[in-house]
Short mmCIF file of C-alpha atoms in Angstrom, two decimals:
data_model
loop_
_atom_site.label_atom_id
_atom_site.label_comp_id
_atom_site.label_asym_id
_atom_site.label_seq_id
_atom_site.Cartn_x
_atom_site.Cartn_y
_atom_site.Cartn_z
CA MET A 1 56.81 29.37 -8.53
CA ILE A 2 53.40 30.73 -7.50
CA ASP A 3 53.43 34.27 -7.36
CA ILE A 4 53.43 35.37 -3.38
CA GLU A 5 50.40 38.32 -4.03
CA HIS A 6 48.71 34.79 -4.23
CA LEU A 7 49.37 33.47 -0.89
CA ARG A 8 48.03 35.87 1.46
CA HIS A 9 44.79 33.89 2.83
CA ILE A 10 48.20 30.96 3.59
CA ASN A 11 47.63 30.65 7.59
CA ALA A 12 51.24 30.87 8.44
CA GLY A 13 50.70 30.27 12.70
CA PRO A 14 53.90 28.22 13.34
CA ALA A 15 56.24 30.40 11.53
CA GLN A 16 54.77 33.46 12.97
CA LYS A 17 54.80 31.43 16.85
CA ALA A 18 58.98 30.76 15.67
CA ARG A 19 59.71 34.00 14.81
CA GLU A 20 57.51 35.11 18.36
CA ARG A 21 60.03 32.77 20.26
CA TYR A 22 63.37 33.88 18.62
CA ARG A 23 61.70 37.74 19.24
CA ILE A 24 62.17 37.17 22.94
CA GLY A 25 65.57 35.70 22.82
CA SER A 26 65.13 31.52 21.92
CA ILE A 27 67.92 30.32 20.25
CA GLU A 28 67.89 27.14 18.39
CA PRO A 29 68.49 25.88 14.48
CA THR A 30 65.62 26.13 12.61
CA SER A 31 65.97 22.50 10.50
CA GLY A 32 62.79 20.60 11.08
CA VAL A 33 61.36 23.61 13.05
CA ALA A 34 57.91 25.09 11.42
CA PRO A 35 57.96 22.57 8.89
CA GLY A 36 56.56 23.50 5.38
CA PHE A 37 57.47 26.90 5.96
CA THR A 38 60.27 28.37 3.64
CA GLN A 39 63.33 29.16 5.76
CA ALA A 40 65.99 31.60 4.64
CA ASN A 41 68.77 32.42 4.64
CA MET A 42 69.99 36.58 5.03
CA ILE A 43 72.57 39.04 4.73
CA VAL A 44 72.61 42.87 5.51
CA LEU A 45 75.05 45.17 3.71
CA PRO A 46 75.06 48.69 3.25
CA ARG A 47 73.73 50.72 0.33
CA ASP A 48 77.28 51.06 -1.44
CA TRP A 49 77.46 47.18 -1.73
CA ALA A 50 74.24 46.28 -2.25
CA PHE A 51 74.92 46.32 -6.26
CA ASP A 52 77.54 44.65 -5.88
CA PHE A 53 75.68 41.30 -3.98
CA LEU A 54 72.97 41.54 -5.78
CA LEU A 55 74.85 40.70 -9.09
CA TYR A 56 77.01 38.03 -6.95
CA ALA A 57 73.99 36.42 -6.56
CA GLN A 58 72.57 36.67 -10.40
CA ARG A 59 76.14 35.25 -11.08
CA ASN A 60 75.83 32.24 -8.78
CA PRO A 61 72.49 32.10 -8.75
CA LYS A 62 72.55 27.89 -7.45
CA ALA A 63 74.32 29.12 -4.59
CA CYS A 64 72.56 32.47 -3.73
CA PRO A 65 68.81 32.31 -5.27
CA VAL A 66 67.55 35.91 -4.05
CA LEU A 67 63.74 35.69 -2.43
CA ASP A 68 63.53 39.14 -1.51
CA VAL A 69 65.69 42.39 -0.59
CA SER A 70 64.33 45.09 1.35
CA ASP A 71 64.20 48.51 0.37
CA PRO A 72 67.30 50.53 2.05
CA GLY A 73 66.78 51.46 5.86
CA SER A 74 63.92 48.79 5.89
CA HIS A 75 64.05 45.79 7.90
CA ALA A 76 60.74 44.50 6.38
CA THR A 77 60.04 41.75 4.09
CA LEU A 78 57.28 40.68 1.74
CA LEU A 79 57.32 37.31 2.82
CA ALA A 80 56.66 37.44 6.18
CA PRO A 81 53.97 41.33 6.61
CA GLY A 82 54.80 41.97 11.00
CA ALA A 83 58.43 40.38 11.40
CA ASP A 84 61.26 42.12 11.66
CA LEU A 85 64.57 40.93 10.27
CA ARG A 86 66.57 42.67 13.54
CA SER A 87 65.47 40.44 16.48
CA ASP A 88 63.21 37.58 14.39
CA LEU A 89 65.94 34.93 13.51
CA PRO A 90 67.47 32.79 16.23
CA LEU A 91 71.10 34.44 16.01
CA TYR A 92 72.99 36.51 13.79
CA ARG A 93 76.60 37.54 12.99
CA ILE A 94 77.89 40.27 12.88
CA TRP A 95 81.34 40.72 10.31
CA ARG A 96 83.48 44.26 10.39
CA ASP A 97 86.49 43.95 8.07
CA GLY A 98 85.99 40.81 6.80
CA ARG A 99 85.85 39.01 10.21
CA LEU A 100 83.30 37.43 12.05
CA ALA A 101 83.39 40.40 15.82
CA GLU A 102 80.03 38.91 17.44
CA GLU A 103 77.30 36.54 17.86
CA THR A 104 74.00 37.64 18.85
CA ALA A 105 70.36 37.09 19.50
CA ASP A 106 69.24 40.37 18.33
CA ALA A 107 70.54 42.36 15.42
CA THR A 108 68.96 46.34 16.58
CA ALA A 109 71.73 47.51 18.00
CA ALA A 110 74.07 46.76 15.20
CA TRP A 111 71.32 47.64 12.36
CA ALA A 112 70.92 50.66 14.04
CA GLU A 113 75.31 51.75 12.73
CA TYR A 114 73.87 52.40 9.51
CA PRO A 115 71.13 54.33 8.17
CA ASP A 116 70.69 52.43 4.80
CA LEU A 117 70.92 48.65 4.81
CA VAL A 118 70.00 46.29 2.93
CA SER A 119 68.84 43.21 3.30
CA PHE A 120 68.46 39.82 0.97
CA LEU A 121 66.95 37.04 1.91
CA ILE A 122 67.98 34.07 -0.37
CA GLY A 123 66.71 30.52 -0.35
CA CYS A 124 67.56 27.73 2.20
CA SER A 125 67.96 24.27 1.28
CA PHE A 126 65.71 22.84 4.62
CA THR A 127 63.10 23.72 2.06
CA PHE A 128 63.11 21.05 0.14
CA GLU A 129 64.22 18.36 3.14
CA THR A 130 59.87 18.37 4.10
CA PRO A 131 59.35 16.61 0.87
CA MET A 132 62.24 14.57 0.30
CA ALA A 133 61.19 12.98 4.47
CA GLU A 134 57.94 12.62 2.87
CA ALA A 135 59.07 10.27 0.02
CA GLY A 136 61.26 8.57 2.97
CA ILE A 137 64.44 9.99 2.67
CA GLU A 138 66.41 10.11 6.22
CA ILE A 139 67.45 13.91 6.86
CA ARG A 140 70.16 13.10 8.97
CA HIS A 141 70.62 15.98 11.09
CA ILE A 142 67.02 16.02 11.82
CA THR A 143 67.29 12.51 12.96
CA ASP A 144 70.54 13.35 15.58
CA LYS A 145 69.05 16.78 16.52
CA SER A 146 72.39 18.94 14.84
CA ASN A 147 72.86 21.44 12.77
CA VAL A 148 73.70 20.75 9.19
CA PRO A 149 77.43 20.29 8.09
CA MET A 150 78.85 22.76 5.61
CA TYR A 151 81.78 23.40 3.50
CA LEU A 152 83.71 25.54 2.41
CA THR A 153 85.09 24.07 -0.92
CA ASN A 154 87.87 25.05 -3.40
CA ARG A 155 85.15 26.20 -6.16
CA PRO A 156 85.09 29.94 -7.00
CA CYS A 157 82.45 31.74 -7.39
CA ARG A 158 81.80 34.47 -10.62
CA PRO A 159 83.05 37.24 -9.14
CA ALA A 160 81.19 40.62 -9.02
CA GLY A 161 82.17 44.22 -8.41
CA ARG A 162 84.62 44.17 -5.14
CA LEU A 163 82.81 40.31 -4.38
CA HIS A 164 84.43 37.04 -4.39
CA GLY A 165 85.09 34.27 -3.27
CA ASN A 166 84.84 30.07 -2.87
CA MET A 167 80.92 28.28 -2.80
CA VAL A 168 79.68 26.78 0.30
CA VAL A 169 77.87 23.38 0.50
CA SER A 170 75.63 21.81 3.24
CA MET A 171 76.05 17.76 2.78
CA ARG A 172 73.66 14.89 3.51
CA PRO A 173 74.25 11.21 3.47
CA ILE A 174 71.46 9.46 0.98
CA GLN A 175 71.50 5.90 0.67
CA ALA A 176 72.97 5.33 -2.89
CA SER A 177 69.66 3.85 -3.78
CA ARG A 178 67.76 7.33 -3.06
CA VAL A 179 70.46 9.78 -4.68
CA ALA A 180 69.17 10.59 -8.30
CA ASP A 181 65.04 10.73 -5.80
CA ALA A 182 67.18 13.54 -3.59
CA VAL A 183 68.14 15.20 -7.35
CA THR A 184 65.26 14.57 -8.43
CA ILE A 185 63.12 16.35 -5.48
CA SER A 186 65.57 18.75 -4.50
CA GLY A 187 66.39 19.96 -8.64
CA ARG A 188 62.31 21.16 -8.45
CA PHE A 189 63.13 23.80 -6.12
CA PRO A 190 65.55 25.85 -7.81
CA ALA A 191 64.93 29.05 -5.87
CA VAL A 192 66.32 27.41 -2.76
CA HIS A 193 69.12 25.86 -4.48
CA GLY A 194 68.26 22.71 -6.39
CA ALA A 195 69.48 20.07 -7.13
CA PRO A 196 72.78 18.93 -5.52
CA ILE A 197 75.70 20.61 -7.19
CA HIS A 198 78.04 17.10 -6.51
CA VAL A 199 77.99 13.48 -5.19
CA GLY A 200 80.19 11.56 -3.60
CA THR A 201 84.11 12.15 -3.66
CA PRO A 202 84.44 15.06 -1.40
CA GLU A 203 88.46 15.91 -1.99
CA ALA A 204 87.10 16.51 -5.93
CA ILE A 205 86.11 20.63 -3.91
CA GLY A 206 88.70 20.55 -1.57
CA ILE A 207 86.89 18.71 1.37
CA LYS A 208 89.06 17.07 3.14
CA ASP A 209 87.86 15.75 5.90
CA LEU A 210 84.16 15.32 6.59
CA ALA A 211 84.02 14.89 9.86
CA ALA A 212 85.50 18.71 10.44
CA PRO A 213 82.75 20.93 8.76
CA GLU A 214 84.00 25.02 8.75
CA PHE A 215 80.07 25.87 9.61
CA GLY A 216 77.79 23.50 11.27
CA ASP A 217 78.17 19.98 12.91
CA PRO A 218 78.87 16.89 11.79
CA VAL A 219 76.96 13.84 11.01
CA ARG A 220 77.44 9.96 10.89
CA ILE A 221 77.60 8.60 7.88
CA GLU A 222 76.04 5.27 7.53
CA PRO A 223 77.94 1.85 5.28
CA GLY A 224 76.23 2.18 1.69
CA GLU A 225 75.16 6.66 2.18
CA VAL A 226 76.93 8.98 -0.10
CA PRO A 227 78.06 12.14 0.68
CA VAL A 228 75.55 14.83 -1.27
CA PHE A 229 76.31 18.44 -1.79
CA TRP A 230 74.28 21.06 -2.25
CA ALA A 231 74.85 24.68 -2.56
CA CYS A 232 74.64 26.72 0.27
CA GLY A 233 73.41 30.18 1.12
CA VAL A 234 76.43 30.32 3.80
CA THR A 235 78.34 31.41 1.08
CA PRO A 236 77.85 35.50 1.37
CA GLN A 237 79.56 34.53 4.37
CA ALA A 238 82.82 33.33 2.57
CA ALA A 239 82.23 35.79 0.79
CA VAL A 240 82.19 38.59 3.40
CA MET A 241 85.22 37.18 4.57
CA ALA A 242 87.65 36.35 1.06
CA SER A 243 86.64 40.22 0.17
CA ARG A 244 86.55 41.88 3.39
CA VAL A 245 83.54 43.77 3.68
CA PRO A 246 84.05 46.56 5.98
CA PHE A 247 79.99 45.80 7.64
CA ALA A 248 77.36 43.21 7.18
CA ILE A 249 75.35 41.07 9.58
CA THR A 250 74.20 37.76 8.69
CA HIS A 251 72.25 34.82 9.94
CA ALA A 252 74.33 32.22 11.95
CA PRO A 253 74.70 29.01 9.76
CA GLY A 254 71.68 26.98 10.27
CA HIS A 255 69.98 29.52 13.06
CA MET A 256 67.60 30.79 9.35
CA PHE A 257 64.61 33.50 9.11
CA ILE A 258 61.67 31.36 9.34
CA THR A 259 59.26 32.75 6.13
CA ASP A 260 54.91 33.24 6.02
CA ILE A 261 55.71 31.19 2.37
CA PRO A 262 54.86 27.72 2.06
CA ASP A 263 57.48 25.07 0.77
CA SER A 264 55.14 24.79 -2.48
CA ALA A 265 55.00 28.30 -3.80
CA TYR A 266 58.62 27.39 -4.97
CA HIS A 267 58.32 24.20 -6.69
CA VAL A 268 58.36 24.28 -10.01
CA MET I 1 69.24 24.47 -14.69
CA ILE I 2 72.86 24.13 -16.26
CA ASP I 3 75.58 25.62 -14.94
CA ILE I 4 77.25 27.72 -18.11
CA GLU I 5 80.92 26.44 -17.09
CA HIS I 6 79.40 22.79 -18.30
CA LEU I 7 78.91 24.46 -21.75
CA ARG I 8 82.05 25.76 -23.17
CA HIS I 9 82.17 22.19 -25.69
CA ILE I 10 78.43 22.95 -27.51
CA ASN I 11 78.91 23.67 -31.09
CA ALA I 12 76.72 27.05 -31.63
CA GLY I 13 77.59 27.79 -35.36
CA PRO I 14 73.58 28.31 -36.15
CA ALA I 15 73.76 31.33 -33.33
CA GLN I 16 77.29 32.63 -34.31
CA LYS I 17 75.76 32.64 -37.64
CA ALA I 18 72.74 34.53 -37.67
CA ARG I 19 74.79 37.17 -35.02
CA GLU I 20 77.34 37.43 -37.83
CA ARG I 21 74.51 38.84 -40.36
CA TYR I 22 72.79 41.06 -37.63
CA ARG I 23 76.25 42.18 -37.32
CA ILE I 24 76.57 43.60 -40.70
CA GLY I 25 73.28 44.52 -40.82
CA SER I 26 70.56 42.40 -40.90
CA ILE I 27 67.47 42.88 -39.80
CA GLU I 28 64.41 40.67 -38.77
CA PRO I 29 62.33 39.08 -35.72
CA THR I 30 64.26 36.19 -34.38
CA SER I 31 61.35 33.85 -33.18
CA GLY I 32 62.32 30.55 -35.44
CA VAL I 33 65.68 31.71 -36.26
CA ALA I 34 68.80 29.49 -34.87
CA PRO I 35 66.51 27.06 -32.98
CA GLY I 36 67.35 25.78 -29.93
CA PHE I 37 70.00 28.17 -28.93
CA THR I 38 68.30 30.86 -26.04
CA GLN I 39 67.08 34.15 -27.12
CA ALA I 40 67.28 37.35 -24.82
CA ASN I 41 66.21 40.82 -24.58
CA MET I 42 68.05 42.90 -23.34
CA ILE I 43 68.12 46.21 -21.42
CA VAL I 44 71.32 48.18 -21.11
CA LEU I 45 71.54 51.48 -18.29
CA PRO I 46 73.97 53.89 -16.95
CA ARG I 47 76.32 51.90 -13.68
CA ASP I 48 73.41 54.46 -11.35
CA TRP I 49 70.60 53.46 -12.40
CA ALA I 50 72.04 49.04 -12.14
CA PHE I 51 71.15 48.25 -8.87
CA ASP I 52 67.59 49.53 -9.27
CA PHE I 53 67.08 47.76 -12.56
CA LEU I 54 68.68 44.55 -11.19
CA LEU I 55 66.19 44.95 -8.09
CA TYR I 56 62.95 45.34 -10.41
CA ALA I 57 64.23 42.21 -11.69
CA GLN I 58 64.41 40.58 -8.83
CA ARG I 59 61.06 41.82 -7.90
CA ASN I 60 59.78 40.50 -10.60
CA PRO I 61 61.20 37.74 -11.84
CA LYS I 62 58.46 36.41 -14.14
CA ALA I 63 58.70 39.33 -16.35
CA CYS I 64 62.77 39.87 -15.87
CA PRO I 65 64.42 36.80 -15.26
CA VAL I 66 68.17 37.91 -15.49
CA LEU I 67 70.08 35.50 -17.70
CA ASP I 68 73.47 37.70 -17.60
CA VAL I 69 74.67 40.79 -16.48
CA SER I 70 77.79 42.47 -17.52
CA ASP I 71 80.49 44.54 -15.93
CA PRO I 72 80.17 47.86 -16.43
CA GLY I 73 81.40 49.61 -19.74
CA SER I 74 81.57 46.21 -21.11
CA HIS I 75 80.17 44.86 -23.85
CA ALA I 76 80.79 41.39 -23.78
CA THR I 77 78.06 38.45 -22.27
CA LEU I 78 79.84 35.02 -20.87
CA LEU I 79 76.44 33.52 -22.79
CA ALA I 80 77.83 34.23 -26.26
CA PRO I 81 81.53 34.51 -26.00
CA GLY I 82 83.06 37.18 -28.71
CA ALA I 83 79.33 38.60 -29.49
CA ASP I 84 79.53 42.29 -29.30
CA LEU I 85 76.23 43.61 -27.66
CA ARG I 86 76.50 46.78 -29.31
CA SER I 87 76.00 45.26 -32.66
CA ASP I 88 74.84 42.04 -32.55
CA LEU I 89 71.08 42.14 -32.43
CA PRO I 90 69.43 42.92 -35.59
CA LEU I 91 67.64 46.18 -34.16
CA TYR I 92 67.65 48.24 -31.07
CA ARG I 93 66.02 51.24 -29.36
CA ILE I 94 67.68 53.72 -27.91
CA TRP I 95 65.14 55.95 -25.19
CA ARG I 96 65.88 59.82 -23.59
CA ASP I 97 63.90 60.24 -21.09
CA GLY I 98 61.91 57.38 -21.36
CA ARG I 99 60.74 58.39 -25.30
CA LEU I 100 61.53 56.21 -27.76
CA ALA I 101 64.57 58.26 -29.76
CA GLU I 102 65.43 56.19 -32.12
CA GLU I 103 65.58 52.12 -33.65
CA THR I 104 69.13 51.22 -34.89
CA ALA I 105 70.56 48.45 -35.87
CA ASP I 106 73.97 49.38 -34.70
CA ALA I 107 74.02 50.60 -30.98
CA THR I 108 77.45 51.31 -30.99
CA ALA I 109 77.43 55.31 -31.45
CA ALA I 110 75.22 55.53 -28.67
CA TRP I 111 76.68 53.18 -26.71
CA ALA I 112 80.26 55.23 -26.67
CA GLU I 113 77.64 57.97 -24.42
CA TYR I 114 78.05 56.79 -21.18
CA PRO I 115 81.56 55.22 -19.97
CA ASP I 116 80.21 52.70 -17.56
CA LEU I 117 77.09 51.03 -19.28
CA VAL I 118 75.65 48.04 -17.68
CA SER I 119 74.10 45.15 -19.98
CA PHE I 120 71.12 43.31 -18.75
CA LEU I 121 70.24 39.81 -21.17
CA ILE I 122 67.11 39.00 -19.68
CA GLY I 123 65.25 35.21 -20.51
CA CYS I 124 62.93 35.05 -23.47
CA SER I 125 59.56 32.89 -24.23
CA PHE I 126 60.88 32.13 -27.73
CA THR I 127 62.75 29.61 -25.47
CA PHE I 128 59.91 27.34 -25.08
CA GLU I 129 58.39 27.64 -28.75
CA THR I 130 60.83 24.85 -29.72
CA PRO I 131 59.97 22.48 -26.71
CA MET I 132 55.94 23.38 -27.77
CA ALA I 133 56.48 22.78 -31.31
CA GLU I 134 58.12 19.33 -30.61
CA ALA I 135 54.38 18.53 -28.40
CA GLY I 136 52.64 19.16 -31.58
CA ILE I 137 51.55 23.07 -30.84
CA GLU I 138 50.94 25.03 -33.27
CA ILE I 139 53.28 28.63 -32.53
CA ARG I 140 51.05 31.40 -34.94
CA HIS I 141 53.41 33.83 -35.03
CA ILE I 142 55.66 31.33 -36.54
CA THR I 143 53.40 29.69 -38.61
CA ASP I 144 52.23 33.27 -39.95
CA LYS I 145 56.06 34.84 -40.46
CA SER I 146 54.85 37.40 -38.29
CA ASN I 147 56.46 38.81 -34.78
CA VAL I 148 54.86 37.53 -31.43
CA PRO I 149 52.23 40.32 -30.33
CA MET I 150 52.54 42.04 -27.20
CA TYR I 151 50.82 43.89 -24.56
CA LEU I 152 51.13 46.34 -21.56
CA THR I 153 49.01 45.21 -19.25
CA ASN I 154 47.11 46.79 -15.94
CA ARG I 155 49.17 44.70 -13.82
CA PRO I 156 51.77 46.91 -11.86
CA CYS I 157 55.27 45.42 -11.05
CA ARG I 158 56.39 45.93 -8.01
CA PRO I 159 58.25 48.86 -8.24
CA ALA I 160 62.45 49.36 -6.46
CA GLY I 161 64.12 52.38 -6.83
CA ARG I 162 63.00 55.27 -9.11
CA LEU I 163 61.71 52.37 -11.19
CA HIS I 164 57.83 51.30 -11.26
CA GLY I 165 55.33 50.30 -14.35
CA ASN I 166 53.29 47.42 -15.78
CA MET I 167 53.57 44.06 -16.96
CA VAL I 168 53.94 43.51 -20.73
CA VAL I 169 53.00 39.94 -21.84
CA SER I 170 53.04 38.49 -25.25
CA MET I 171 50.09 36.35 -26.53
CA ARG I 172 49.85 32.77 -28.44
CA PRO I 173 46.26 31.68 -28.86
CA ILE I 174 46.30 27.70 -28.33
CA GLN I 175 43.95 24.80 -28.58
CA ALA I 176 41.75 24.71 -25.27
CA SER I 177 43.10 20.75 -25.62
CA ARG I 178 46.73 22.08 -25.41
CA VAL I 179 46.00 24.72 -22.92
CA ALA I 180 47.63 22.59 -20.20
CA ASP I 181 50.43 20.96 -22.56
CA ALA I 182 51.74 24.65 -23.04
CA VAL I 183 51.13 25.50 -18.93
CA THR I 184 53.04 22.83 -18.45
CA ILE I 185 55.79 22.84 -21.37
CA SER I 186 56.53 26.65 -20.04
CA GLY I 187 56.80 26.21 -16.39
CA ARG I 188 59.70 23.98 -16.59
CA PHE I 189 61.82 26.93 -18.10
CA PRO I 190 61.40 29.09 -15.15
CA ALA I 191 64.73 31.29 -15.86
CA VAL I 192 62.83 32.06 -19.61
CA HIS I 193 59.07 33.63 -18.19
CA GLY I 194 58.32 29.96 -16.98
CA ALA I 195 54.23 29.39 -17.16
CA PRO I 196 51.51 31.40 -18.32
CA ILE I 197 50.73 34.59 -16.45
CA HIS I 198 46.79 34.78 -17.67
CA VAL I 199 44.40 31.89 -19.41
CA GLY I 200 41.89 33.93 -21.23
CA THR I 201 40.15 36.38 -20.09
CA PRO I 202 42.19 39.78 -22.04
CA GLU I 203 40.04 42.17 -20.44
CA ALA I 204 40.19 40.94 -17.06
CA ILE I 205 44.31 42.13 -17.62
CA GLY I 206 43.41 45.40 -19.24
CA ILE I 207 43.65 44.23 -23.37
CA LYS I 208 41.14 45.92 -24.59
CA ASP I 209 41.61 44.53 -28.64
CA LEU I 210 43.69 41.30 -29.09
CA ALA I 211 44.28 43.21 -32.79
CA ALA I 212 46.05 46.27 -31.64
CA PRO I 213 48.67 44.76 -29.73
CA GLU I 214 51.26 47.73 -28.46
CA PHE I 215 54.32 45.98 -29.59
CA GLY I 216 54.76 43.06 -32.51
CA ASP I 217 51.97 42.12 -34.89
CA PRO I 218 48.37 40.56 -34.17
CA VAL I 219 47.84 37.04 -34.87
CA ARG I 220 44.58 35.20 -36.52
CA ILE I 221 43.06 33.45 -33.93
CA GLU I 222 41.18 30.38 -34.93
CA PRO I 223 37.32 29.01 -33.60
CA GLY I 224 38.46 26.67 -30.40
CA GLU I 225 41.67 28.58 -29.21
CA VAL I 226 42.19 30.26 -26.03
CA PRO I 227 44.71 33.63 -26.09
CA VAL I 228 46.87 32.46 -23.18
CA PHE I 229 49.67 34.88 -21.90
CA TRP I 230 53.26 34.93 -20.46
CA ALA I 231 55.20 37.40 -18.98
CA CYS I 232 57.44 39.24 -21.53
CA GLY I 233 60.85 40.74 -20.95
CA VAL I 234 59.37 43.70 -23.00
CA THR I 235 58.15 45.21 -19.43
CA PRO I 236 61.84 46.84 -18.92
CA GLN I 237 60.46 49.10 -22.41
CA ALA I 238 57.41 49.62 -19.91
CA ALA I 239 59.33 50.66 -16.88
CA VAL I 240 61.65 53.20 -18.97
CA MET I 241 58.77 54.81 -19.94
CA ALA I 242 56.66 55.18 -16.87
CA SER I 243 59.75 55.89 -14.71
CA ARG I 244 60.90 58.86 -17.66
CA VAL I 245 64.40 56.82 -16.99
CA PRO I 246 67.36 59.28 -18.44
CA PHE I 247 68.90 57.02 -21.04
CA ALA I 248 68.75 53.44 -22.11
CA ILE I 249 69.08 51.03 -24.77
CA THR I 250 67.21 48.13 -25.26
CA HIS I 251 66.64 45.83 -28.42
CA ALA I 252 63.84 45.90 -30.19
CA PRO I 253 60.68 43.99 -29.48
CA GLY I 254 60.81 40.39 -30.97
CA HIS I 255 64.51 41.25 -31.94
CA MET I 256 66.24 39.40 -29.85
CA PHE I 257 69.91 38.83 -29.33
CA ILE I 258 70.58 34.97 -29.72
CA THR I 259 72.83 33.00 -27.25
CA ASP I 260 75.19 30.07 -27.42
CA ILE I 261 73.49 28.46 -24.71
CA PRO I 262 71.13 25.85 -25.69
CA ASP I 263 67.59 25.66 -24.95
CA SER I 264 67.87 22.92 -23.02
CA ALA I 265 70.31 24.70 -20.49
CA TYR I 266 67.04 26.15 -18.71
CA HIS I 267 65.15 23.18 -18.43
CA VAL I 268 64.58 22.42 -14.42
#
């Protein structure tokens, strides 16, 4: 992993352009957008919940690898100087008492409800899709221009304070002959979920129907392909629901924050 | 990195025996003890300081890679079921208002002063010494049966809340022909400080005299060897001092908590 202090000279034009589009209202899933720049899940909580969440993330690092945490009341991040976390994601979800209250392209109004919100940016598996594609592994949801399918599993996360919930996973169908390569390549990126948590047998982790993901879109599974499951940064949203968190702002699944940090920074 | 849930069957006899010795009062630096089992730095803080510290660790992951965090008031850890963090380290330091108040082989009395202490266990570079030695790289402080030398650098950590301070590094002299191997091997263990932060030129990071480390013992540097510097889990103690933290319990430098987790669990 490279210290982001060393990355100030990187030209992050494609990432900045994408954020500008989202700031003025464009909405799209971000898989395949600004390739080579790290994308992040986001969850924003009142300061009173910040320790519980940071501990939840520490105890569940495969699902919740933290890339940056803002100071209370700030909407800035070191990962993209000049970005505004209130408006630079394509789509947000506002949560009240553990329920989805609203989806919006601009969270500025919701953000103003609390003076001390803390933003957590969490690694996203889109980061290792670029090197997987470069290795000739087809990423089906990119081919088909859809959102990655995500499933709520039966695997409980390790609780922290008032937070508990099950792990959410993303799924990519991979040809059996390339599963080992997909494991190896993603395993080099532990800060963005790393290697899969499960290969094959969806029913063993509580997934009854691959065609009915809880988040995102279903994808084609071709003959000879195995469903491969990675821990997913939508896991905090499952915790918000299960734990009835009073207030939270998150990204909408698949609609990520695009940072200025090159994917290679998270390669070990 | 392997989920510790999968490690329940490991025979951790050598780690347990070392902790039992320390529990009844034996004192020694732990480098080379119970080889193959992960060792950890420790810092224990009142609940009121826990978010600041966890954020400090998140923002300075090379120096403060968190392996486990206890619940407030608990002195147990998943990393060593049955261990007692109050007594199972060989030597503790008790800090008051940012100053070292006491060194003791048993922290039970100090622990009783606060009802809500939170314990943080932090990765230790001793973990990658075993694979480095297996690759034929001499670890000088093990050869010479001394404590590893540690230095306070001029490199500020990224602050978090009330916490600030400079990075502490450990140093190992490495033959120039083996520096690349030492980098590669340690880089495979990002959860225990990973690759070095600096190779050669100690003065560039504010180290005036290699023979006068702030913590631990000086070591011989032979002709053809280069001083190699790794981020060190004593960095939290530098933050306790710089930030005048009212109360903290830590391990004494070099006198670590030995866990039941095999080093290989932190290999990526």
